[in-house]
Tab-separated table of C-alpha atoms in Angstrom:
chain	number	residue	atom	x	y	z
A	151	UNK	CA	0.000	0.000	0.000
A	152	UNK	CA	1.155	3.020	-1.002
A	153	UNK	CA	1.906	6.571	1.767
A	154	UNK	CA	2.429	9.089	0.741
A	155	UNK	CA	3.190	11.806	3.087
A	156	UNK	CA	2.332	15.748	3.533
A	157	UNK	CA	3.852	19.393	3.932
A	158	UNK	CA	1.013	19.113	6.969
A	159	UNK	CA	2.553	16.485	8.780
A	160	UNK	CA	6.126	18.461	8.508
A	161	UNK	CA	7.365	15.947	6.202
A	162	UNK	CA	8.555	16.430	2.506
A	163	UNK	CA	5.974	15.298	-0.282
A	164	UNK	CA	7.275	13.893	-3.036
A	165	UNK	CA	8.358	15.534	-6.093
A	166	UNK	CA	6.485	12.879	-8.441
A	167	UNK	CA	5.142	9.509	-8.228
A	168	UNK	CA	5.669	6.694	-11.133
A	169	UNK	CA	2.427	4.459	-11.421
A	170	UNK	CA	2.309	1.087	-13.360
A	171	UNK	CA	-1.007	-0.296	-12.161
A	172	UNK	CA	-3.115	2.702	-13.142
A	173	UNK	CA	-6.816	0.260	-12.786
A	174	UNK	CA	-6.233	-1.155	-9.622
A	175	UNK	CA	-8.287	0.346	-6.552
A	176	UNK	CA	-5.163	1.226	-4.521
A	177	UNK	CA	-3.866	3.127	-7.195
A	178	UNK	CA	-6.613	5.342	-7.861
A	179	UNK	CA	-6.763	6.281	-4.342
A	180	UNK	CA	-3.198	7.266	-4.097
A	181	UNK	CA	-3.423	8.979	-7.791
A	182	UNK	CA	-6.744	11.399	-6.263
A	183	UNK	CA	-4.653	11.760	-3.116
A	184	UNK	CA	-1.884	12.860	-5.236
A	185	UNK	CA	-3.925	15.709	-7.360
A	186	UNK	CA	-5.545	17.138	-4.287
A	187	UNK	CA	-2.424	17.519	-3.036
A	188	UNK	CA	-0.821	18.929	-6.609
A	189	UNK	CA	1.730	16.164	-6.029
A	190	UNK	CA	2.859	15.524	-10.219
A	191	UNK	CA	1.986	11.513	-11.005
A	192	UNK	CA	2.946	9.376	-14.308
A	193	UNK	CA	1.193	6.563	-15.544
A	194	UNK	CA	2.059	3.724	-18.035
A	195	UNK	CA	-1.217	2.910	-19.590
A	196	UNK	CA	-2.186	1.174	-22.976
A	197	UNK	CA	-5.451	2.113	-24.530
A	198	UNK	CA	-7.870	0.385	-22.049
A	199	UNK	CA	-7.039	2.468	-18.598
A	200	UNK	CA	-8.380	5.767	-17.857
A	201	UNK	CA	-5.667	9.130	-17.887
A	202	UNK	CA	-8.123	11.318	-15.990
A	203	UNK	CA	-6.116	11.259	-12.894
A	204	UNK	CA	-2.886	11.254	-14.253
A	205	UNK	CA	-0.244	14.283	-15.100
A	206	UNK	CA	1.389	13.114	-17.391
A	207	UNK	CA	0.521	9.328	-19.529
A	208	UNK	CA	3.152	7.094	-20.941
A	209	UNK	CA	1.706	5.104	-23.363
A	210	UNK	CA	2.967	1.502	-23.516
A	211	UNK	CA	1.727	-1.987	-22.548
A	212	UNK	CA	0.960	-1.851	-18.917
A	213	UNK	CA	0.230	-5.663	-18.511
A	214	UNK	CA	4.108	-7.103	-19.796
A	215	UNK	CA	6.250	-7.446	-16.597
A	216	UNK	CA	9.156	-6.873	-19.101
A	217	UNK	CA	7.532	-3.755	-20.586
A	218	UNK	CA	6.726	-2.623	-16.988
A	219	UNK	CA	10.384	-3.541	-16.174
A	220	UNK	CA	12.014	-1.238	-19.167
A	221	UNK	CA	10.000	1.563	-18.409
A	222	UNK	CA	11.065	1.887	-14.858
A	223	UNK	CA	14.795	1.361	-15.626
A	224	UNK	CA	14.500	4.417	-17.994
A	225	UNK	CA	12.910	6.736	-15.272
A	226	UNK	CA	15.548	5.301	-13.140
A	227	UNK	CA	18.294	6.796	-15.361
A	228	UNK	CA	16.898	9.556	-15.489
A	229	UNK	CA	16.132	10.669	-12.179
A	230	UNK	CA	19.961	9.381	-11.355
A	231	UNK	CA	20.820	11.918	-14.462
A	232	UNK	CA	19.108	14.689	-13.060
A	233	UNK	CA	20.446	14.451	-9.474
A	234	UNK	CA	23.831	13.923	-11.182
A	235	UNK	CA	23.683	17.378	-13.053
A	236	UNK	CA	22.276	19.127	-9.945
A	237	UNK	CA	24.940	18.442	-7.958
A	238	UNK	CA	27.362	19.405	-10.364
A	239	UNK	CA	25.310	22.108	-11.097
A	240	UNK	CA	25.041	23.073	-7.209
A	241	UNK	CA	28.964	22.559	-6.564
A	242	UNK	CA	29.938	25.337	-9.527
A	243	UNK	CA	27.539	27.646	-7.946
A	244	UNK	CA	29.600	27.208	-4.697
A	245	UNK	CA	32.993	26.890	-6.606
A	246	UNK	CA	34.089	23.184	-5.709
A	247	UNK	CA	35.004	20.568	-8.029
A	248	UNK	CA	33.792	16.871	-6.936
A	249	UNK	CA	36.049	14.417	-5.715
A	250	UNK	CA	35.250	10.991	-6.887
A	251	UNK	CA	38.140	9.055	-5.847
């Protein structure tokens, strides 16, 4: 089950949330707790699931555990991208070089 926490509670909120079982009743109370809360969400859907509660829709075949599988290595990489560039981004601002030795 997913929990997703508030600003309310004085803990962070997420930035986005990544869902791959868009039908399922669990899912569809986390994705309306998500847009009352203007917390971003992503979906993986093929042509038989409903977008409504989605931000943004990634269409692909959301019943292949393989398909499923790809798609979340490529967010993966990306998020790890971003946070890379960030914090290289961050340390010029600052005027350090990193030190990955």
């Amino acid at each position: 089950e997913a929990v997703v926490s508030t600003q309310s509670t004085g803990k962070l909120k997420p930035d986005l949330i990544v869902c791959s079982s868009v039908m399922c009743t669990k899912s569809q109370k986390m994705l309306e707790y998500c847009n009352k809360n203007l917390i971003p969400t992503i979906g993986i859907l093929d042509s038989d699931c409903d977008a409504t509660n989605l931000t943004y829709v990634v269409p692909g075949n959301d019943d292949s555990t393989d398909s499923l599988m790809f798609y979340h290595e490529l967010f993966n990489k990306a998020i790890y991208r971003a946070k890379f560039v960030a914090h290289h981004m961050m340390l010029k601002e600052v005027g350090k070089t990193a030190d990955w030795n």
